Amino acid sequence: MLKVVENRQETWSEYAGPYPMAYRRRIAWGDCDPAGIIYTPRVLDIAMETLERWYVDVLNAPWYELNHDMKMGSPTVRCEIDFIAAPKPDEEIASSIEVEAVGNSSATYVVTGRDGDGHPYFRCKIVSCFIKRPEFTAAPIPNDIRKRMEIYRDACGEV
Amino acid sequence: MLKVVENRQETWSEYAGPYPMAYRRRIAWGDCDPAGIIYTPRVLDIAMETLERWYVDVLNAPWYELNHDMKMGSPTVRCEIDFIAAPKPDEEIASSIEVEAVGNSSATYVVTGRDGDGHPYFRCKIVSCFIKRPEFTAAPIPNDIRKRMEIYRDACGEV
Amino acid sequence: MLKVVENRQETWSEYAGPYPMAYRRRIAWGDCDPAGIIYTPRVLDIAMETLERWYVDVLNAPWYELNHDMKMGSPTVRCEIDFIAAPKPDEEIASSIEVEAVGNSSATYVVTGRDGDGHPYFRCKIVSCFIKRPEFTAAPIPNDIRKRMEIYRDACGEV
Amino acid sequence: MLKVVENRQETWSEYAGPYPMAYRRRIAWGDCDPAGIIYTPRVLDIAMETLERWYVDVLNAPWYELNHDMKMGSPTVRCEIDFIAAPKPDEEIASSIEVEAVGNSSATYVVTGRDGDGHPYFRCKIVSCFIKRPEFTAAPIPNDIRKRMEIYRDACGEV
């Protein structure tokens, strides 16, 4: 019988930098296609993983809790990606996230993936909206989340 | 604002063959790795897609309904895969499914992927258990599902 | 020992419609996330699979041949996606492709995913460039490919 | 125009432990399905990523070099997975690898994924063969790779 494991309770502390936050991960063999470079959609996978990590570390709103406990969600409504350079397997990407705009029930992010020398691999703009479940109708960004978004955005601005 | 679309209500009719059922799909460029052949884990993706389709067409128990409406689930507890030949991009695979065993709260399947000439690409044995949610404890296979499993198993035997 | 299977030689005939071409596929359980709807990057997977199929059926330039035999490639340089509605598992998507622009060594496509009633799930603009390998420098679109692109674009315009 | 970036030349030094090596990664939202737990095939993704990392760090034979420079490959011929517990999004998995057998042109590995307390999520046995390209016929394991496999296997045995 398969067990289900509850999320470990980790103590969260208010994010204290660096600004912008960078998510690091290796390009796997399976992220790449027979051309020997990253398969186009995997770039959006990396951008979304970056956003997911930021929700955990900076906003203290892991998507699982946002959906399950808070009966909310933050689906993507638009994205734009510029593919600047194509990583090969085993490259390490540092993917950083900045907040471009915080609206009433939506927010806009820019995620930039870079190589070890700081040269960009991609630039991805993501627009997410906030919804309440199960109605799936627009919901204002909760106050504590909004506050952390604005603090983070302002701190990045100073960088 | 992103809309959520409810599953279209399709009329299901009792499965009437062929036995075994075959799920067909192309190997995508993105299923393959820089060696130019299918990336190992994508074979398990295809086997699971075959099982998923069989739950819809043969058992009338789509996983979404099984989880959401029936408060059950059928997680995988074990699988064994023999990789016999490696497809390249754009190959069409016919992936057939047979029932090896039906237990009280678990079932064993054999999924075989073949090329257009009937030569095998892979053979995958999958053992699933049935659970009730949210406890995630073992549950007997519901009677109508069990009955359809047995009819299908017997019909395949005649093939 | 794992065998490698050569692509079956299928006879290609000049594409004769419909315009636009539509690629159909089911949303798999594994395409969806714990929110119960398609995971954002899987939309780009579907858009790219549509483009890949169009290269096979309409352009007679499967990506494997383009890369391996013709020593070329057509990497993505930009995409824009509008997420309009979110499909759930087992929905069938019809994803159609139109040509917006044909340049010297790049082309722009619009891929639109729709449900069974024709309502859009997503709209994805993709810009690809043509390159020669292994230099990975810009290359003009080969004449026969360009011609088929233009015939297709014009035929869609009449729809 | 999209650039392609060459793999950064990192200095490799002979692996010095720990034994077994552990690959760590978070379970992403997109690794999980609408049941709220990891989608079955993603477990094999994690096992293969562990094997890939071990080829880089321990064997000094990244798959890209093995394929591209050495004209070899190490495709999977069989795997067996026991799914013991199901992680949810954002769990961190430590996935360790042990060598069970080193043959003439094949090797057998056991990859075990564990949670932060050391409880197992999964156990995956992988059998790979070595081939030469482009013939895709069996090839003996190169001597330096074999030697490192055996040293690692023996060092793990002492753990």
Short mmCIF file of N, CA and C in Angstrom, two decimals, chain C residues 12-159:
data_model
loop_
_atom_site.label_atom_id
_atom_site.label_comp_id
_atom_site.label_asym_id
_atom_site.label_seq_id
_atom_site.Cartn_x
_atom_site.Cartn_y
_atom_site.Cartn_z
N TRP C 12 4.81 10.55 -48.43
CA TRP C 12 4.23 11.85 -48.17
C TRP C 12 3.54 12.35 -49.42
N SER C 13 2.36 12.92 -49.29
CA SER C 13 1.75 13.58 -50.44
C SER C 13 1.46 15.02 -50.07
N GLU C 14 1.56 15.87 -51.06
CA GLU C 14 1.34 17.31 -50.85
C GLU C 14 0.06 17.51 -50.04
N TYR C 15 0.13 18.35 -49.01
CA TYR C 15 -1.01 18.60 -48.11
C TYR C 15 -2.17 19.22 -48.87
N ALA C 16 -3.36 18.71 -48.62
CA ALA C 16 -4.53 19.18 -49.39
C ALA C 16 -5.65 19.67 -48.48
N GLY C 17 -5.29 20.10 -47.28
CA GLY C 17 -6.29 20.62 -46.37
C GLY C 17 -6.71 19.58 -45.36
N PRO C 18 -7.51 19.94 -44.37
CA PRO C 18 -8.19 21.22 -44.23
C PRO C 18 -7.26 22.37 -43.83
N TYR C 19 -7.74 23.58 -44.05
CA TYR C 19 -7.04 24.81 -43.66
C TYR C 19 -7.87 25.55 -42.62
N PRO C 20 -7.35 25.86 -41.45
CA PRO C 20 -6.03 25.43 -40.98
C PRO C 20 -6.03 23.97 -40.56
N MET C 21 -4.86 23.38 -40.56
CA MET C 21 -4.68 22.03 -40.04
C MET C 21 -4.94 22.03 -38.54
N ALA C 22 -5.57 20.98 -38.03
CA ALA C 22 -5.79 20.89 -36.58
C ALA C 22 -5.16 19.60 -36.04
N TYR C 23 -4.40 19.77 -34.99
CA TYR C 23 -3.79 18.64 -34.27
C TYR C 23 -4.68 18.37 -33.06
N ARG C 24 -5.06 17.12 -32.87
CA ARG C 24 -5.94 16.77 -31.76
C ARG C 24 -5.22 15.91 -30.75
N ARG C 25 -5.45 16.22 -29.49
CA ARG C 25 -4.93 15.32 -28.46
C ARG C 25 -5.69 15.52 -27.16
N ARG C 26 -5.72 14.46 -26.38
CA ARG C 26 -6.37 14.48 -25.08
C ARG C 26 -5.45 15.13 -24.05
N ILE C 27 -6.03 15.82 -23.12
CA ILE C 27 -5.27 16.29 -21.96
C ILE C 27 -5.11 15.09 -21.03
N ALA C 28 -3.87 14.73 -20.75
CA ALA C 28 -3.61 13.58 -19.89
C ALA C 28 -3.67 14.01 -18.41
N TRP C 29 -3.95 13.05 -17.57
CA TRP C 29 -3.90 13.23 -16.11
C TRP C 29 -2.57 13.89 -15.71
N GLY C 30 -1.51 13.43 -16.32
CA GLY C 30 -0.18 13.93 -16.01
C GLY C 30 0.13 15.29 -16.61
N ASP C 31 -0.74 15.81 -17.47
CA ASP C 31 -0.60 17.19 -17.97
C ASP C 31 -1.15 18.19 -16.97
N CYS C 32 -1.90 17.67 -15.97
CA CYS C 32 -2.60 18.55 -15.04
C CYS C 32 -1.90 18.55 -13.69
N ASP C 33 -2.13 19.62 -12.92
CA ASP C 33 -1.45 19.79 -11.65
C ASP C 33 -2.45 19.65 -10.50
N PRO C 34 -2.00 19.80 -9.27
CA PRO C 34 -2.91 19.59 -8.13
C PRO C 34 -4.09 20.57 -8.10
N ALA C 35 -4.09 21.62 -8.91
CA ALA C 35 -5.27 22.48 -9.00
C ALA C 35 -6.34 21.83 -9.88
N GLY C 36 -6.00 20.71 -10.52
CA GLY C 36 -6.98 19.96 -11.31
C GLY C 36 -7.12 20.44 -12.74
N ILE C 37 -6.29 21.40 -13.15
CA ILE C 37 -6.31 21.92 -14.52
C ILE C 37 -4.93 21.78 -15.14
N ILE C 38 -4.85 22.04 -16.44
CA ILE C 38 -3.58 21.86 -17.15
C ILE C 38 -2.48 22.70 -16.50
N TYR C 39 -1.30 22.11 -16.34
CA TYR C 39 -0.14 22.84 -15.81
C TYR C 39 0.36 23.79 -16.90
N THR C 40 0.55 25.04 -16.54
CA THR C 40 0.87 26.10 -17.51
C THR C 40 1.81 25.68 -18.64
N PRO C 41 3.00 25.12 -18.37
CA PRO C 41 3.92 24.84 -19.47
C PRO C 41 3.42 23.77 -20.45
N ARG C 42 2.46 22.94 -20.04
CA ARG C 42 1.96 21.91 -20.95
C ARG C 42 1.21 22.52 -22.14
N VAL C 43 0.73 23.75 -21.97
CA VAL C 43 0.08 24.45 -23.09
C VAL C 43 1.12 24.70 -24.19
N LEU C 44 2.32 25.08 -23.79
CA LEU C 44 3.38 25.29 -24.79
C LEU C 44 3.81 23.96 -25.40
N ASP C 45 3.78 22.90 -24.61
CA ASP C 45 4.03 21.56 -25.17
C ASP C 45 3.05 21.27 -26.32
N ILE C 46 1.76 21.54 -26.08
CA ILE C 46 0.75 21.25 -27.09
C ILE C 46 0.96 22.14 -28.33
N ALA C 47 1.28 23.40 -28.10
CA ALA C 47 1.51 24.30 -29.24
C ALA C 47 2.70 23.81 -30.07
N MET C 48 3.77 23.37 -29.40
CA MET C 48 4.95 22.89 -30.13
C MET C 48 4.66 21.57 -30.86
N GLU C 49 3.87 20.70 -30.24
CA GLU C 49 3.49 19.46 -30.91
C GLU C 49 2.68 19.76 -32.18
N THR C 50 1.87 20.81 -32.12
CA THR C 50 1.09 21.22 -33.29
C THR C 50 2.02 21.68 -34.41
N LEU C 51 2.99 22.51 -34.04
CA LEU C 51 3.97 22.99 -35.02
C LEU C 51 4.75 21.82 -35.61
N GLU C 52 5.15 20.88 -34.75
CA GLU C 52 5.92 19.72 -35.21
C GLU C 52 5.15 18.90 -36.24
N ARG C 53 3.86 18.68 -35.93
CA ARG C 53 3.00 17.91 -36.83
C ARG C 53 2.83 18.62 -38.18
N TRP C 54 2.73 19.94 -38.13
CA TRP C 54 2.57 20.75 -39.34
C TRP C 54 3.83 20.64 -40.22
N TYR C 55 4.99 20.62 -39.58
CA TYR C 55 6.24 20.41 -40.33
C TYR C 55 6.22 19.06 -41.05
N VAL C 56 5.65 18.05 -40.42
CA VAL C 56 5.58 16.72 -41.03
C VAL C 56 4.55 16.68 -42.15
N ASP C 57 3.33 17.10 -41.83
CA ASP C 57 2.22 16.89 -42.77
C ASP C 57 2.18 17.93 -43.87
N VAL C 58 2.51 19.17 -43.56
CA VAL C 58 2.33 20.24 -44.54
C VAL C 58 3.65 20.58 -45.24
N LEU C 59 4.74 20.67 -44.46
CA LEU C 59 6.01 21.11 -45.06
C LEU C 59 6.85 19.94 -45.59
N ASN C 60 6.50 18.72 -45.21
CA ASN C 60 7.34 17.56 -45.54
C ASN C 60 8.78 17.76 -45.05
N ALA C 61 8.89 18.33 -43.86
CA ALA C 61 10.21 18.57 -43.28
C ALA C 61 10.21 18.19 -41.79
N PRO C 62 10.07 16.88 -41.52
CA PRO C 62 10.11 16.45 -40.11
C PRO C 62 11.37 16.98 -39.43
N TRP C 63 11.24 17.39 -38.18
CA TRP C 63 12.37 18.00 -37.48
C TRP C 63 13.58 17.07 -37.44
N TYR C 64 13.33 15.76 -37.38
CA TYR C 64 14.45 14.83 -37.35
C TYR C 64 15.24 14.91 -38.66
N GLU C 65 14.54 14.94 -39.77
CA GLU C 65 15.22 15.06 -41.06
C GLU C 65 15.85 16.44 -41.23
N LEU C 66 15.13 17.46 -40.79
CA LEU C 66 15.65 18.83 -40.89
C LEU C 66 17.00 18.93 -40.18
N ASN C 67 17.08 18.32 -39.00
CA ASN C 67 18.30 18.38 -38.21
C ASN C 67 19.36 17.42 -38.72
N HIS C 68 18.96 16.17 -38.93
CA HIS C 68 19.90 15.09 -39.17
C HIS C 68 20.36 15.07 -40.63
N ASP C 69 19.41 15.16 -41.55
CA ASP C 69 19.75 15.02 -42.97
C ASP C 69 20.10 16.36 -43.62
N MET C 70 19.31 17.40 -43.28
CA MET C 70 19.50 18.69 -43.94
C MET C 70 20.49 19.59 -43.18
N LYS C 71 20.94 19.13 -42.00
CA LYS C 71 21.88 19.90 -41.18
C LYS C 71 21.36 21.32 -40.93
N MET C 72 20.07 21.38 -40.60
CA MET C 72 19.46 22.65 -40.27
C MET C 72 18.71 22.50 -38.93
N GLY C 73 17.97 23.54 -38.59
CA GLY C 73 17.14 23.49 -37.40
C GLY C 73 16.23 24.70 -37.42
N SER C 74 15.18 24.66 -36.60
CA SER C 74 14.30 25.84 -36.54
C SER C 74 13.92 26.14 -35.10
N PRO C 75 14.92 26.59 -34.33
CA PRO C 75 14.65 26.87 -32.91
C PRO C 75 13.69 28.05 -32.73
N THR C 76 13.01 28.02 -31.61
CA THR C 76 12.08 29.08 -31.24
C THR C 76 12.85 30.27 -30.69
N VAL C 77 12.53 31.47 -31.17
CA VAL C 77 13.20 32.66 -30.62
C VAL C 77 12.27 33.49 -29.75
N ARG C 78 10.96 33.33 -29.94
CA ARG C 78 10.02 34.08 -29.09
C ARG C 78 8.67 33.40 -29.10
N CYS C 79 7.98 33.46 -27.98
CA CYS C 79 6.57 33.06 -28.01
C CYS C 79 5.77 33.90 -27.06
N GLU C 80 4.50 34.02 -27.37
CA GLU C 80 3.53 34.74 -26.54
C GLU C 80 2.31 33.83 -26.40
N ILE C 81 1.86 33.63 -25.17
CA ILE C 81 0.70 32.76 -24.95
C ILE C 81 -0.37 33.50 -24.17
N ASP C 82 -1.58 33.47 -24.68
CA ASP C 82 -2.74 33.91 -23.90
C ASP C 82 -3.50 32.67 -23.45
N PHE C 83 -3.64 32.53 -22.14
CA PHE C 83 -4.37 31.41 -21.55
C PHE C 83 -5.80 31.88 -21.34
N ILE C 84 -6.73 31.32 -22.08
CA ILE C 84 -8.10 31.83 -22.09
C ILE C 84 -9.02 30.97 -21.23
N ALA C 85 -8.90 29.67 -21.35
CA ALA C 85 -9.67 28.75 -20.51
C ALA C 85 -8.78 27.56 -20.21
N ALA C 86 -9.04 26.92 -19.05
CA ALA C 86 -8.13 25.88 -18.59
C ALA C 86 -8.79 24.51 -18.71
N PRO C 87 -8.28 23.64 -19.58
CA PRO C 87 -8.87 22.31 -19.69
C PRO C 87 -8.52 21.43 -18.49
N LYS C 88 -9.40 20.48 -18.25
CA LYS C 88 -9.19 19.48 -17.21
C LYS C 88 -8.75 18.16 -17.86
N PRO C 89 -8.41 17.16 -17.05
CA PRO C 89 -7.97 15.88 -17.63
C PRO C 89 -9.03 15.29 -18.56
N ASP C 90 -8.58 14.66 -19.60
CA ASP C 90 -9.39 13.89 -20.54
C ASP C 90 -10.15 14.75 -21.56
N GLU C 91 -10.02 16.10 -21.47
CA GLU C 91 -10.59 16.96 -22.50
C GLU C 91 -9.84 16.72 -23.81
N GLU C 92 -10.54 16.79 -24.92
CA GLU C 92 -9.85 16.73 -26.20
C GLU C 92 -9.70 18.15 -26.74
N ILE C 93 -8.47 18.47 -27.11
CA ILE C 93 -8.16 19.79 -27.65
C ILE C 93 -7.93 19.66 -29.15
N ALA C 94 -8.50 20.58 -29.91
CA ALA C 94 -8.16 20.70 -31.33
C ALA C 94 -7.30 21.95 -31.45
N SER C 95 -6.06 21.75 -31.87
CA SER C 95 -5.10 22.84 -31.89
C SER C 95 -4.74 23.14 -33.34
N SER C 96 -5.15 24.32 -33.81
CA SER C 96 -4.95 24.66 -35.22
C SER C 96 -3.81 25.65 -35.38
N ILE C 97 -3.22 25.67 -36.56
CA ILE C 97 -2.04 26.50 -36.80
C ILE C 97 -2.22 27.36 -38.05
N GLU C 98 -1.86 28.63 -37.91
CA GLU C 98 -1.89 29.57 -39.04
C GLU C 98 -0.52 30.24 -39.16
N VAL C 99 -0.18 30.63 -40.36
CA VAL C 99 1.10 31.30 -40.62
C VAL C 99 0.86 32.80 -40.66
N GLU C 100 1.53 33.53 -39.78
CA GLU C 100 1.31 34.98 -39.75
C GLU C 100 2.29 35.69 -40.66
N ALA C 101 3.53 35.20 -40.69
CA ALA C 101 4.55 35.90 -41.50
C ALA C 101 5.63 34.92 -41.91
N VAL C 102 6.13 35.09 -43.11
CA VAL C 102 7.26 34.31 -43.61
C VAL C 102 8.37 35.29 -43.98
N GLY C 103 9.46 35.26 -43.24
CA GLY C 103 10.57 36.18 -43.51
C GLY C 103 11.68 35.47 -44.28
N ASN C 104 12.86 36.04 -44.27
CA ASN C 104 13.98 35.44 -44.98
C ASN C 104 14.47 34.18 -44.28
N SER C 105 14.69 34.30 -42.99
CA SER C 105 15.16 33.12 -42.25
C SER C 105 14.37 32.95 -40.96
N SER C 106 13.15 33.46 -40.93
CA SER C 106 12.30 33.23 -39.77
C SER C 106 10.84 33.20 -40.20
N ALA C 107 10.00 32.66 -39.34
CA ALA C 107 8.57 32.59 -39.64
C ALA C 107 7.80 32.73 -38.33
N THR C 108 6.58 33.26 -38.46
CA THR C 108 5.73 33.48 -37.29
C THR C 108 4.43 32.73 -37.46
N TYR C 109 4.05 31.97 -36.41
CA TYR C 109 2.85 31.14 -36.43
C TYR C 109 1.91 31.54 -35.31
N VAL C 110 0.63 31.28 -35.51
CA VAL C 110 -0.34 31.41 -34.43
C VAL C 110 -1.04 30.08 -34.26
N VAL C 111 -0.90 29.51 -33.07
CA VAL C 111 -1.53 28.22 -32.75
C VAL C 111 -2.68 28.49 -31.78
N THR C 112 -3.86 27.99 -32.11
CA THR C 112 -5.02 28.22 -31.25
C THR C 112 -5.62 26.88 -30.83
N GLY C 113 -5.72 26.67 -29.52
CA GLY C 113 -6.33 25.44 -28.99
C GLY C 113 -7.79 25.69 -28.67
N ARG C 114 -8.64 24.78 -29.09
CA ARG C 114 -10.09 24.98 -28.87
C ARG C 114 -10.73 23.71 -28.34
N ASP C 115 -11.86 23.86 -27.64
CA ASP C 115 -12.62 22.70 -27.18
C ASP C 115 -13.57 22.23 -28.28
N GLY C 116 -14.36 21.24 -27.96
CA GLY C 116 -15.23 20.62 -28.96
C GLY C 116 -16.28 21.55 -29.54
N ASP C 117 -16.57 22.64 -28.82
CA ASP C 117 -17.55 23.61 -29.31
C ASP C 117 -16.88 24.80 -30.00
N GLY C 118 -15.57 24.73 -30.15
CA GLY C 118 -14.87 25.80 -30.84
C GLY C 118 -14.44 26.95 -29.96
N HIS C 119 -14.72 26.86 -28.65
CA HIS C 119 -14.27 27.92 -27.74
C HIS C 119 -12.78 27.79 -27.47
N PRO C 120 -12.06 28.91 -27.49
CA PRO C 120 -10.60 28.82 -27.34
C PRO C 120 -10.14 28.50 -25.93
N TYR C 121 -9.13 27.63 -25.85
CA TYR C 121 -8.41 27.37 -24.60
C TYR C 121 -7.19 28.31 -24.49
N PHE C 122 -6.49 28.43 -25.61
CA PHE C 122 -5.28 29.26 -25.59
C PHE C 122 -4.99 29.75 -27.01
N ARG C 123 -4.16 30.78 -27.07
CA ARG C 123 -3.68 31.32 -28.32
C ARG C 123 -2.18 31.56 -28.13
N CYS C 124 -1.38 30.98 -29.02
CA CYS C 124 0.07 31.01 -28.84
C CYS C 124 0.75 31.46 -30.12
N LYS C 125 1.47 32.58 -30.02
CA LYS C 125 2.26 33.04 -31.17
C LYS C 125 3.68 32.50 -31.01
N ILE C 126 4.21 31.92 -32.06
CA ILE C 126 5.56 31.36 -32.01
C ILE C 126 6.40 31.94 -33.15
N VAL C 127 7.57 32.44 -32.83
CA VAL C 127 8.51 32.90 -33.85
C VAL C 127 9.69 31.94 -33.87
N SER C 128 9.95 31.34 -35.03
CA SER C 128 11.09 30.43 -35.18
C SER C 128 12.07 31.02 -36.18
N CYS C 129 13.33 30.73 -36.00
CA CYS C 129 14.32 31.11 -37.01
C CYS C 129 14.87 29.83 -37.63
N PHE C 130 15.44 29.94 -38.78
CA PHE C 130 16.10 28.80 -39.42
C PHE C 130 17.60 28.97 -39.26
N ILE C 131 18.26 27.86 -38.93
CA ILE C 131 19.71 27.92 -38.73
C ILE C 131 20.35 26.73 -39.48
N LYS C 132 21.63 26.89 -39.79
CA LYS C 132 22.38 25.74 -40.31
C LYS C 132 23.26 25.19 -39.20
N ARG C 133 23.41 23.89 -39.20
CA ARG C 133 24.19 23.20 -38.20
C ARG C 133 25.50 22.73 -38.82
N PRO C 134 26.56 22.62 -38.07
CA PRO C 134 26.63 22.86 -36.63
C PRO C 134 26.92 24.32 -36.27
N GLU C 135 27.05 25.21 -37.27
CA GLU C 135 27.42 26.60 -36.93
C GLU C 135 26.36 27.30 -36.08
N PHE C 136 25.10 26.90 -36.25
CA PHE C 136 23.99 27.54 -35.56
C PHE C 136 23.88 29.01 -35.93
N THR C 137 24.12 29.30 -37.21
CA THR C 137 23.96 30.67 -37.72
C THR C 137 22.73 30.72 -38.62
N ALA C 138 22.20 31.92 -38.81
CA ALA C 138 20.96 32.09 -39.58
C ALA C 138 21.12 31.53 -40.99
N ALA C 139 20.05 30.91 -41.48
CA ALA C 139 20.04 30.34 -42.83
C ALA C 139 18.72 30.71 -43.48
N PRO C 140 18.73 30.99 -44.77
CA PRO C 140 17.46 31.28 -45.44
C PRO C 140 16.55 30.05 -45.40
N ILE C 141 15.26 30.27 -45.35
CA ILE C 141 14.31 29.16 -45.41
C ILE C 141 14.46 28.48 -46.77
N PRO C 142 14.67 27.15 -46.79
CA PRO C 142 14.82 26.46 -48.09
C PRO C 142 13.59 26.71 -48.97
N ASN C 143 13.83 26.77 -50.29
CA ASN C 143 12.78 27.20 -51.22
C ASN C 143 11.51 26.36 -51.18
N ASP C 144 11.67 25.02 -51.15
CA ASP C 144 10.47 24.19 -51.17
C ASP C 144 9.65 24.35 -49.88
N ILE C 145 10.36 24.56 -48.76
CA ILE C 145 9.66 24.78 -47.50
C ILE C 145 8.93 26.13 -47.53
N ARG C 146 9.62 27.14 -48.01
CA ARG C 146 9.02 28.48 -48.10
C ARG C 146 7.77 28.45 -48.97
N LYS C 147 7.88 27.74 -50.08
CA LYS C 147 6.75 27.72 -51.01
C LYS C 147 5.52 27.08 -50.34
N ARG C 148 5.77 25.98 -49.61
CA ARG C 148 4.64 25.31 -48.94
C ARG C 148 4.05 26.18 -47.83
N MET C 149 4.94 26.90 -47.15
CA MET C 149 4.45 27.84 -46.12
C MET C 149 3.51 28.86 -46.74
N GLU C 150 3.90 29.39 -47.88
CA GLU C 150 3.12 30.46 -48.49
C GLU C 150 1.79 29.94 -49.06
N ILE C 151 1.85 28.74 -49.65
CA ILE C 151 0.61 28.14 -50.15
C ILE C 151 -0.37 27.90 -49.00
N TYR C 152 0.17 27.38 -47.90
CA TYR C 152 -0.67 27.11 -46.72
C TYR C 152 -1.25 28.41 -46.17
N ARG C 153 -0.38 29.41 -46.03
CA ARG C 153 -0.83 30.71 -45.49
C ARG C 153 -1.94 31.28 -46.35
N ASP C 154 -1.76 31.21 -47.68
CA ASP C 154 -2.78 31.76 -48.58
C ASP C 154 -4.07 30.95 -48.50
N ALA C 155 -3.95 29.64 -48.39
CA ALA C 155 -5.14 28.80 -48.33
C ALA C 155 -5.92 29.06 -47.04
N CYS C 156 -5.21 29.29 -45.95
CA CYS C 156 -5.89 29.61 -44.68
C CYS C 156 -6.62 30.93 -44.79
N GLY C 157 -6.01 31.86 -45.52
CA GLY C 157 -6.61 33.18 -45.68
C GLY C 157 -7.97 33.10 -46.32
N GLU C 158 -8.14 32.11 -47.17
CA GLU C 158 -9.42 31.97 -47.85
C GLU C 158 -10.49 31.36 -46.95
N VAL C 159 -10.04 30.73 -45.87
CA VAL C 159 -11.02 30.06 -45.00
C VAL C 159 -11.99 31.08 -44.39
#
